[in-house]
mmCIF file of C-alpha atoms in Angstrom:
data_model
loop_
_atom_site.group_PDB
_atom_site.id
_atom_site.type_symbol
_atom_site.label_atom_id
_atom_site.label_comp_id
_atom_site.label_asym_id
_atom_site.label_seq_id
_atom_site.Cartn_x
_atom_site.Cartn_y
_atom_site.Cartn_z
ATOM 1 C CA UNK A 555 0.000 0.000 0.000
ATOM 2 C CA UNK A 556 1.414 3.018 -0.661
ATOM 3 C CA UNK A 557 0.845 6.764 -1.297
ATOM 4 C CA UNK A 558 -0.096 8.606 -4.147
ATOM 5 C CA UNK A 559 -0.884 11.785 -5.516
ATOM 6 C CA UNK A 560 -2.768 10.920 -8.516
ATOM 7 C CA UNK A 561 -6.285 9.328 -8.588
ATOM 8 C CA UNK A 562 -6.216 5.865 -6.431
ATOM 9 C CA UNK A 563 -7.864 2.924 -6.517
ATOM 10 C CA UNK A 564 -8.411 3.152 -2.583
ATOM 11 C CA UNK A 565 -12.096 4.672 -2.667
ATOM 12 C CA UNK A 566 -13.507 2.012 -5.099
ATOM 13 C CA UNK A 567 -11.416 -0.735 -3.152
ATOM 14 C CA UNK A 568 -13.135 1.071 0.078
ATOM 15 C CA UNK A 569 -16.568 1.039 -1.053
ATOM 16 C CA UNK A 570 -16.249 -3.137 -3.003
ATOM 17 C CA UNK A 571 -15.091 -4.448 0.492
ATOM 18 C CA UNK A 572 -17.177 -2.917 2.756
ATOM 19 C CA UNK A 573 -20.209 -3.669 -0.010
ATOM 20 C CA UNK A 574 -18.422 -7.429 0.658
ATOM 21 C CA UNK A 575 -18.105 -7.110 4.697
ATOM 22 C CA UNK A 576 -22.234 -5.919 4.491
ATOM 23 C CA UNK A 577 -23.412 -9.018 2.221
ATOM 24 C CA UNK A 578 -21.641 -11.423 4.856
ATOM 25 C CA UNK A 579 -22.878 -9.511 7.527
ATOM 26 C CA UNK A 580 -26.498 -10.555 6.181
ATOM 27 C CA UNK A 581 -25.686 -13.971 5.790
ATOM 28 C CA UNK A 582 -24.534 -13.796 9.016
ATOM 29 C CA UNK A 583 -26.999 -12.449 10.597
ATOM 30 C CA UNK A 584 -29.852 -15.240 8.963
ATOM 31 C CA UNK A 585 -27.745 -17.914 10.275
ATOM 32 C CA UNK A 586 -27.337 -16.695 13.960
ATOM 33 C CA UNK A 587 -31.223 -16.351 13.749
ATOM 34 C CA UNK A 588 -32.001 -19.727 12.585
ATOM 35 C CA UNK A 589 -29.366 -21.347 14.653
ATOM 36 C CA UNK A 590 -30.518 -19.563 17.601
ATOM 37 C CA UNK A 591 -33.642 -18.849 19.488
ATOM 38 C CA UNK A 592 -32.686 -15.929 21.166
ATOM 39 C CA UNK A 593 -30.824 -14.110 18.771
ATOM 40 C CA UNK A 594 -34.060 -14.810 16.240
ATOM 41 C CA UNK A 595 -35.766 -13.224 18.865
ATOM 42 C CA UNK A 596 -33.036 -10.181 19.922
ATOM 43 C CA UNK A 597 -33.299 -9.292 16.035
ATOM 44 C CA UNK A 598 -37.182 -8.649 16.120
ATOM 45 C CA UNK A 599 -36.881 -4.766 16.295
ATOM 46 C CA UNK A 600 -40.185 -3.985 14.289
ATOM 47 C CA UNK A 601 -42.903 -7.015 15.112
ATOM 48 C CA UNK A 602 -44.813 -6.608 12.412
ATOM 49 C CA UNK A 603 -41.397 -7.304 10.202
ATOM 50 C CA UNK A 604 -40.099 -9.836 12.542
ATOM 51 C CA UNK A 605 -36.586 -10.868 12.940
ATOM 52 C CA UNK A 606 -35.796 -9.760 8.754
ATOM 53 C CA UNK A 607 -36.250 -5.974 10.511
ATOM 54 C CA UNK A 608 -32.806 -6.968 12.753
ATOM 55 C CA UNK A 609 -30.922 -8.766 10.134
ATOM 56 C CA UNK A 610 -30.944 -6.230 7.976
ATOM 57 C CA UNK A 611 -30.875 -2.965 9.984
ATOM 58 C CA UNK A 612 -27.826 -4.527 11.551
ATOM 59 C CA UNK A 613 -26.720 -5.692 7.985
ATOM 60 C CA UNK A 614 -27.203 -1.813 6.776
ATOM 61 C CA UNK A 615 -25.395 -0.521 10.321
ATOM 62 C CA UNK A 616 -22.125 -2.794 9.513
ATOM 63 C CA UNK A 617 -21.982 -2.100 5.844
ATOM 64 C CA UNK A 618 -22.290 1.767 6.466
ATOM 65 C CA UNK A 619 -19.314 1.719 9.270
ATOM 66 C CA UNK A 620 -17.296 -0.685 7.474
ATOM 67 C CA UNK A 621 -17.429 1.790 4.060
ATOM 68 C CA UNK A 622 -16.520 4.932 6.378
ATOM 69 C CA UNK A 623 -13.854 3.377 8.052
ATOM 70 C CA UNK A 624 -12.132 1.996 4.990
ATOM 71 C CA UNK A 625 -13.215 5.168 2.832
ATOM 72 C CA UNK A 626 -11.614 7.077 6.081
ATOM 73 C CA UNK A 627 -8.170 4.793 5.696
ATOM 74 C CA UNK A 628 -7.672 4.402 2.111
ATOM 75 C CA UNK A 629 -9.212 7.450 0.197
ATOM 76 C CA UNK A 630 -5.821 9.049 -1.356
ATOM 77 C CA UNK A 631 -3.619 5.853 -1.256
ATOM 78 C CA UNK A 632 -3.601 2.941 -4.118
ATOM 79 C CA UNK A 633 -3.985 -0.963 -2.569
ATOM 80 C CA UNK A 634 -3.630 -4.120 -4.372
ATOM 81 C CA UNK A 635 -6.899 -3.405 -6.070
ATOM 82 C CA UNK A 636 -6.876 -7.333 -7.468
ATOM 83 C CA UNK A 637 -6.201 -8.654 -3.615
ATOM 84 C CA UNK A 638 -9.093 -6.512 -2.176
ATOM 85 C CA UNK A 639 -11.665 -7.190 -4.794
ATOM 86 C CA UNK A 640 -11.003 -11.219 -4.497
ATOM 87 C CA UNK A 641 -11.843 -11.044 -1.026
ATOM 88 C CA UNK A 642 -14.788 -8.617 -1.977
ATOM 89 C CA UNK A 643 -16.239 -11.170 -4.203
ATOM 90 C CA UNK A 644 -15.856 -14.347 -1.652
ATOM 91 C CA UNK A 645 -17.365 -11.991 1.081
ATOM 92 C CA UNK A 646 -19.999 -11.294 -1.545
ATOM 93 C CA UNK A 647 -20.821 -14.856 -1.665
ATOM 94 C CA UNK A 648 -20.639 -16.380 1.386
ATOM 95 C CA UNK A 649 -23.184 -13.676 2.007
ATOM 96 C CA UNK A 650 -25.468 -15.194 -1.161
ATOM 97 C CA UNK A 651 -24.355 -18.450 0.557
ATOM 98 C CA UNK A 652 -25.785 -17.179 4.249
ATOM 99 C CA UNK A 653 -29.025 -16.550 2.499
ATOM 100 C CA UNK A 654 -29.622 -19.543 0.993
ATOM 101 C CA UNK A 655 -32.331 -21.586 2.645
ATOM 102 C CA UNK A 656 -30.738 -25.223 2.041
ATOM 103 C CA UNK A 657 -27.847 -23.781 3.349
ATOM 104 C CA UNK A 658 -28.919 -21.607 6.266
ATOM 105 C CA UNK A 659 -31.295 -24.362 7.709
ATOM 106 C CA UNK A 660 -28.196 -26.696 8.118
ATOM 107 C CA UNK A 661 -27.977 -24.384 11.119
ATOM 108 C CA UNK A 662 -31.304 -24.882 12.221
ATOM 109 C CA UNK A 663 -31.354 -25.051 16.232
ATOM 110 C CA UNK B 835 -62.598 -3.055 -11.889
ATOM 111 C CA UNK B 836 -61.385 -2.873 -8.026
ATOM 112 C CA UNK B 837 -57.940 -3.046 -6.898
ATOM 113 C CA UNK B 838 -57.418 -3.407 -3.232
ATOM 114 C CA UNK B 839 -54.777 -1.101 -0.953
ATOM 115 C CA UNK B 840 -52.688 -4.289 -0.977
ATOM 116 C CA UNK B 841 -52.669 -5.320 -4.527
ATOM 117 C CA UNK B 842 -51.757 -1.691 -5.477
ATOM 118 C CA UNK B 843 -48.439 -2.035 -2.806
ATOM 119 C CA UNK B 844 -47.466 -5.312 -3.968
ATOM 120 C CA UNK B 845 -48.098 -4.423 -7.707
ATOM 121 C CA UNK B 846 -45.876 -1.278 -6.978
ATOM 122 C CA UNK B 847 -43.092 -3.306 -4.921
ATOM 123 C CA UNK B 848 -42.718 -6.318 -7.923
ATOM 124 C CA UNK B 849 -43.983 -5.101 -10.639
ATOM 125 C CA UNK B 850 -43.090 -1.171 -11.141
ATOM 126 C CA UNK B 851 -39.988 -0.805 -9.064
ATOM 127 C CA UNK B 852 -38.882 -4.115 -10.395
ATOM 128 C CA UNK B 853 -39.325 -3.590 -14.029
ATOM 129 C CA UNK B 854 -37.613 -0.158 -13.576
ATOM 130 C CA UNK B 855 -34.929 -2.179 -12.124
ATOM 131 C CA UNK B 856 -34.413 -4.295 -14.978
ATOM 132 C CA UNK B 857 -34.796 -1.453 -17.605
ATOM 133 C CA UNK B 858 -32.000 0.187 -15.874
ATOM 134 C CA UNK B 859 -30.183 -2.590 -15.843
ATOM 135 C CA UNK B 860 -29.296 -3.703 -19.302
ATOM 136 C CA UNK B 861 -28.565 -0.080 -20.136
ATOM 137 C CA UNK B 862 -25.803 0.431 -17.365
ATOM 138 C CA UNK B 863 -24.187 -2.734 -18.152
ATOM 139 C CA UNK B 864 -24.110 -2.338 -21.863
ATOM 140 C CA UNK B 865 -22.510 1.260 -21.042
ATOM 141 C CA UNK B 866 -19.944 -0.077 -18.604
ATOM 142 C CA UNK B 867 -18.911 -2.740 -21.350
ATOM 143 C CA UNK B 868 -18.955 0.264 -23.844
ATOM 144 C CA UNK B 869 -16.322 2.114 -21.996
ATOM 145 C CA UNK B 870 -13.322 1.397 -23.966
ATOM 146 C CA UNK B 871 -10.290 2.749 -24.500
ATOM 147 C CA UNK B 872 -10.074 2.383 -28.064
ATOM 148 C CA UNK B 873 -13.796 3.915 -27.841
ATOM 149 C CA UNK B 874 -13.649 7.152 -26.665
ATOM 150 C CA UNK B 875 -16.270 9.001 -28.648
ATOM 151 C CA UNK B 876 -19.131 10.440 -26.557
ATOM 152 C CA UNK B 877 -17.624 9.082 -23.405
ATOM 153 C CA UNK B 878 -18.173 12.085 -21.410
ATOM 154 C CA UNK B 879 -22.017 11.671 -22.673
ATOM 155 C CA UNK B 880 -22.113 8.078 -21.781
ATOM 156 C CA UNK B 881 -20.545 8.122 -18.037
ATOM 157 C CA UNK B 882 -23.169 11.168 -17.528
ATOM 158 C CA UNK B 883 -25.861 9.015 -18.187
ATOM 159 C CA UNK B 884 -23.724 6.150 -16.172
ATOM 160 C CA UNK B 885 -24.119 8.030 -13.270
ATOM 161 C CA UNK B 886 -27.745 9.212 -13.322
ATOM 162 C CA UNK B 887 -28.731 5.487 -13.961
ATOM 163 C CA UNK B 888 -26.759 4.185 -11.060
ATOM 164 C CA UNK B 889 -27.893 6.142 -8.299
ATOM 165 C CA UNK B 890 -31.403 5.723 -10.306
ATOM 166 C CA UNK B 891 -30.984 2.382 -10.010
ATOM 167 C CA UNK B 892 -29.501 2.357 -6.444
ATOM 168 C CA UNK B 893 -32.468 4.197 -5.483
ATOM 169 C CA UNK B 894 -35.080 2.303 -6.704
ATOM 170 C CA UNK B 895 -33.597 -0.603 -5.378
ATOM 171 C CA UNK B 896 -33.924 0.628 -1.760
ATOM 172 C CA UNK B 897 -37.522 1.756 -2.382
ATOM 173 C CA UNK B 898 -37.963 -1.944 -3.775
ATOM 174 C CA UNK B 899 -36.394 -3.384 -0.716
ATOM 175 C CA UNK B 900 -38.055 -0.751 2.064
ATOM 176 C CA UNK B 901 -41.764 -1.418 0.878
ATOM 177 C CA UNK B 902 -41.614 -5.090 0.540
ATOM 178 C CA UNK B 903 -40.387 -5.000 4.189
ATOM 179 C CA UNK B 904 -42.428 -2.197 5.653
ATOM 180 C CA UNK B 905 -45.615 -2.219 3.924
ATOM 181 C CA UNK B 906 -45.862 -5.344 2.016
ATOM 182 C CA UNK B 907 -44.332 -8.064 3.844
ATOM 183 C CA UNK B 908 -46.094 -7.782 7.073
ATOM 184 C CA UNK B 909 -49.565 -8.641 5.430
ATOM 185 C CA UNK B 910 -47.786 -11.752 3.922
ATOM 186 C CA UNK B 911 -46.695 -12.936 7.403
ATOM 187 C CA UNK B 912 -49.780 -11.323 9.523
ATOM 188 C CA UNK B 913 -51.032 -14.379 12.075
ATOM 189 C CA UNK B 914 -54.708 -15.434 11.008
ATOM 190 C CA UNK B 915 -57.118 -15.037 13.943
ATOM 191 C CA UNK B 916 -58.965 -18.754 14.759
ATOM 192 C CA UNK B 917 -60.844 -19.855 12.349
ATOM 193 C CA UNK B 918 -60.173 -17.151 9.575
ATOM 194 C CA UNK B 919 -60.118 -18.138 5.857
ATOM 195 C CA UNK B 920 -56.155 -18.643 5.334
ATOM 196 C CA UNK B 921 -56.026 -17.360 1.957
ATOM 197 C CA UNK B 922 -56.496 -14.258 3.271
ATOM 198 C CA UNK B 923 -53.221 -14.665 5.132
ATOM 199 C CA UNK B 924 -50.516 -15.889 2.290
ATOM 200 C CA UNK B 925 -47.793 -17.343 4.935
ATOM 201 C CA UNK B 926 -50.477 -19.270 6.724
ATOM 202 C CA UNK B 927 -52.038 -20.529 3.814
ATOM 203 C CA UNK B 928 -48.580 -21.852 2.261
ATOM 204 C CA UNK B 929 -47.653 -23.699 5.391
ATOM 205 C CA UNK B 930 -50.616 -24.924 6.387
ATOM 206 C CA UNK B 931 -50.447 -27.614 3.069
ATOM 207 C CA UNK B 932 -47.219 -29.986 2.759
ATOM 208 C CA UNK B 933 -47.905 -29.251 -0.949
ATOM 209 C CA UNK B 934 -47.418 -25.724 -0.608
ATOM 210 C CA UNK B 935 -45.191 -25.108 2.271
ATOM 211 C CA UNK B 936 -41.480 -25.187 -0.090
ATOM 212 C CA UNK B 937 -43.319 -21.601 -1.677
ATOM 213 C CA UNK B 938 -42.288 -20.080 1.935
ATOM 214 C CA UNK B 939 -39.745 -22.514 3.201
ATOM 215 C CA UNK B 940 -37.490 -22.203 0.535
ATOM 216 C CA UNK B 941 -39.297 -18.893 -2.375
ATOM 217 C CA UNK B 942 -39.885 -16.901 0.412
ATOM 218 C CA UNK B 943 -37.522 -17.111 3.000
ATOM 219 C CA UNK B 944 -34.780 -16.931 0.311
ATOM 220 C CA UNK B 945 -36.531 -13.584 -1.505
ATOM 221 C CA UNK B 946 -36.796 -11.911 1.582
ATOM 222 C CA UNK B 947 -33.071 -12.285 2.741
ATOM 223 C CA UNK B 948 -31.599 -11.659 -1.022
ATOM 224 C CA UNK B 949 -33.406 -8.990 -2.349
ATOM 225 C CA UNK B 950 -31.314 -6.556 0.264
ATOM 226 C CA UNK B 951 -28.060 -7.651 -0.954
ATOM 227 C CA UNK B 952 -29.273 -6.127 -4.636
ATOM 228 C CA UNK B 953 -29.329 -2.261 -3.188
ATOM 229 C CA UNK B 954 -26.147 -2.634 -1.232
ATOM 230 C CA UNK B 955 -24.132 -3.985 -4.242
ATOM 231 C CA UNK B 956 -25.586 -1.168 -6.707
ATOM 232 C CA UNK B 957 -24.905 1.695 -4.111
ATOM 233 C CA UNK B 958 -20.945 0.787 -4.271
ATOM 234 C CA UNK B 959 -21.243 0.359 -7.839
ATOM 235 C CA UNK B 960 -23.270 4.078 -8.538
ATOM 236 C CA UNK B 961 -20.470 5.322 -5.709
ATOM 237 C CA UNK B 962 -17.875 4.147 -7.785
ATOM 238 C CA UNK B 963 -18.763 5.198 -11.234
ATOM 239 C CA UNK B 964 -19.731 8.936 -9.380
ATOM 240 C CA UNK B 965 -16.434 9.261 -8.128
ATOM 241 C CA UNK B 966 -14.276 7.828 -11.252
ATOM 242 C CA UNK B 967 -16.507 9.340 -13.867
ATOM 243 C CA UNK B 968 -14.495 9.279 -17.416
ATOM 244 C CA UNK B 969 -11.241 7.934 -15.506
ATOM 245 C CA UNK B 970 -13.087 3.930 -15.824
ATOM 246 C CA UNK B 971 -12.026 4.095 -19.460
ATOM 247 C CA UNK B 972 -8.569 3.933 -18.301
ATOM 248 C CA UNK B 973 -9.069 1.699 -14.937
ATOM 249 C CA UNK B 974 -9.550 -1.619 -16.349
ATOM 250 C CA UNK B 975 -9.630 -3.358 -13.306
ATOM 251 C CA UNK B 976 -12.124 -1.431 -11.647
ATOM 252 C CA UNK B 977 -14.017 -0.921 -14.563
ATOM 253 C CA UNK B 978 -14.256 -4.725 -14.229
ATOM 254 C CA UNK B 979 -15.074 -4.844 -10.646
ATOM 255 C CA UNK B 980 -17.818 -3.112 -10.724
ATOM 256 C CA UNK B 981 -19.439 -4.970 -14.189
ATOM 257 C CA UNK B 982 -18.622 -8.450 -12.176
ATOM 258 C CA UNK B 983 -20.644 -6.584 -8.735
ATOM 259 C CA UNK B 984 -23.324 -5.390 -11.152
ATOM 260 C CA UNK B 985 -23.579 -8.231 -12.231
ATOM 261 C CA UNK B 986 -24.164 -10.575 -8.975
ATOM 262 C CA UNK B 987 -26.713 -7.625 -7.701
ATOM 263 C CA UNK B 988 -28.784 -8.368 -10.601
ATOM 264 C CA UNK B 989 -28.404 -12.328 -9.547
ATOM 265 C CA UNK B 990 -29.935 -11.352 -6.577
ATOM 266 C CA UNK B 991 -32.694 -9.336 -7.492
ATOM 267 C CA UNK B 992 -33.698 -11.402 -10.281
ATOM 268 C CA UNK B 993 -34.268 -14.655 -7.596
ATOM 269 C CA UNK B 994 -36.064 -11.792 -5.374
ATOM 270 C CA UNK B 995 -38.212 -11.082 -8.608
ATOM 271 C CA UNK B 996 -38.815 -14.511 -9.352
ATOM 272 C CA UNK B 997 -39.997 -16.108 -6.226
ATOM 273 C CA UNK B 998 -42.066 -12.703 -5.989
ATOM 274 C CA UNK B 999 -44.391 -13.736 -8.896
ATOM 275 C CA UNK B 1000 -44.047 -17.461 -8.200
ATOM 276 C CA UNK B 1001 -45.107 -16.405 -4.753
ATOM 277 C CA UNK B 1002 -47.892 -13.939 -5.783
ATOM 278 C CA UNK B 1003 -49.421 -16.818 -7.992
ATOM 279 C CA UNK B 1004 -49.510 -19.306 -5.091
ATOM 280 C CA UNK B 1005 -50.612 -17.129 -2.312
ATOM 281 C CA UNK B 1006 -51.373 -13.833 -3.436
ATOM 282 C CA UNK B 1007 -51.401 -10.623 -0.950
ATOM 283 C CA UNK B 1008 -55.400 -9.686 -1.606
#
C-alpha cells in the first residue's frame, strides 16, 4: 500500500469491500437467527417485520461503518486493487451463501 | 374493476420498481462494457448518463427493498385469527399444506433475505462510477469490478423477482 498523488484505486477498493463485509454480515446475521432462538428473537426490532427488521438494519449498520472506516483509511492511497476485490467477491458470496435456505437451515437449532 | 390497498403495494413493490430495475439494468451494463479505450467518442455523454442510472438504479432498489419489508411483507406474514379463511393470510395458507409449504420454506424465505443484498451492491457500484466518472475508461480493473458486482446484484434481485411472482401466484397478498 502506498501513497499517491494521482487518482487511487483506494475509494472504489473502500466502497467493493465494505459492499463485501455488508453481504456477509447478512448472511450472518440469517444464520445466527435460525441457529438460535434468542438471537431470532433479539433481532425482532419492528414485530410486524419480525426478525428480517434486525438482520438487515444490523446488515445496513455494519456495511455503512465498514465503508466509512475503509473510505476514512484508504481514500488518497492505491492498494492491491486485485487482492481486495477477491476477497470482496468471496465476502460477496458467502453472504449469497448465508441466504440460501438449504444452506442456512443446516444451522437450524 | 377494483384493486385493493394491498394489490396496489405489492403491484408497486414487484412489478413497477422491479421492471424499472431491470430497464435500468441492461442499459448500465451495456454502457460499462462500452467504456473502452479504443472507444472514446461520446464518453463524457455516456458516463453522464452512467451516473444518473446508477444512483437511479440504487435508489429504486432501496424503495424496492423498504416497501416489501415495511408495507408489504407484514400482510404476507400477519397471524390469522382462529378460524379465519387462510387465503387471506398468504404465509399461513402456504404452510398450512405440505404441498405448498417449499413456496415459503425455501421462495420466500430466500426472496426476503436476497433482495437486500441487490441495493447494497448497486450503491458501491453508482459510488464508484460517481467518483471515477471518465477515468473507468482507463481503470480496467475497476471498470471490471464493478461490471462483475453489477452483475451478482442483478443475480440477486432477479431470484427476489422470481420467487415474488411465483409467490404472488400461489398465495397472493389480496
Amino acid at each position: 500500500m502506498q501513497q499517491n498523488n494521482g487518482p487511487t484505486n483506494g475509494p472504489a477498493a473502500a466502497a467493493l469491500l465494505a459492499a463485501g463485509i455488508g453481504s456477509l454480515a447478512l448472511g450472518l446475521f440469517v444464520i445466527l437467527a435460525e441457529a438460535s432462538k434468542s438471537v431470532n428473537n433479539a433481532l425482532n426490532f419492528y414485530n410486524p417485520v419480525g426478525p428480517l427488521s434486525g438482520k438487515t438494519t444490523l446488515a445496513i449498520v455494519i456495511w455503512i461503518l465498514s465503508w466509512m472506516m475503509l473510505h476514512g483509511l484508504w481514500k488518497n492511497k492505491q492498494v492491491s486493487f486485485a487482492g481486495v476485490f477477491t476477497v470482496s467477491v468471496i465476502l460477496i458470496i458467502l453472504g449469497l451463501l448465508g441466504t440460501f435456505p438449504p444452506f442456512f437451515d443446516l444451522f437450524a437449532g | 374493476m377494483v384493486i385493493t390497498d394491498k394489490e396496489l403495494w405489492t403491484v408497486i413493490h414487484g412489478m413497477l420498481l422491479g421492471a424499472i430495475f431491470f430497464m435500468a439494468f441492461s442499459g448500465i451494463w451495456v454502457t460499462l462494457f462500452s467504456l473502452h479505450p479504443e472507444r472514446t467518442a461520446g464518453v463524457v455523454q455516456r458516463v453522464r448518463g452512467l451516473k444518473i442510472a446508477g444512483w437511479a438504479t440504487a435508489i429504486i432498489l432501496w424503495l424496492t427493498v423498504f416497501t416489501g419489508t415495511y408495507i408489504v411483507y407484514p400482510w404476507y406474514r400477519a397471524k390469522p385469527p382462529e378460524g379465519a379463511d387462510l387465503t387471506q393470510f398468504p404465509r399461513s395458507y402456504l404452510l398450512a399444506s405440505p404441498d405448498r409449504a417449499g413456496w415459503h420454506n425455501f421462495g420466500m424465505e430466500w426472496k426476503e433475505h436476497v433482495a437486500w443484498l441487490a441495493p447494497i451492491l448497486v450503491t458501491a457500484v453508482a459510488y464508484i462510477i460517481s467518483r471515477y466518472g471518465v477515468k473507468l475508461v482507463e481503470e480496467e480493473k475497476i471498470r471490471k469490478a464493478v461490471i462483475l458486482v453489477f452483475t451478482i446484484a442483478l443475480i440477486a434481485a432477479l431470484a427476489a423477482v422470481v420467487f415474488g411472482a411465483f409467490l404472488n401466484k400461489a398465495a397472493p397478498i389480496k
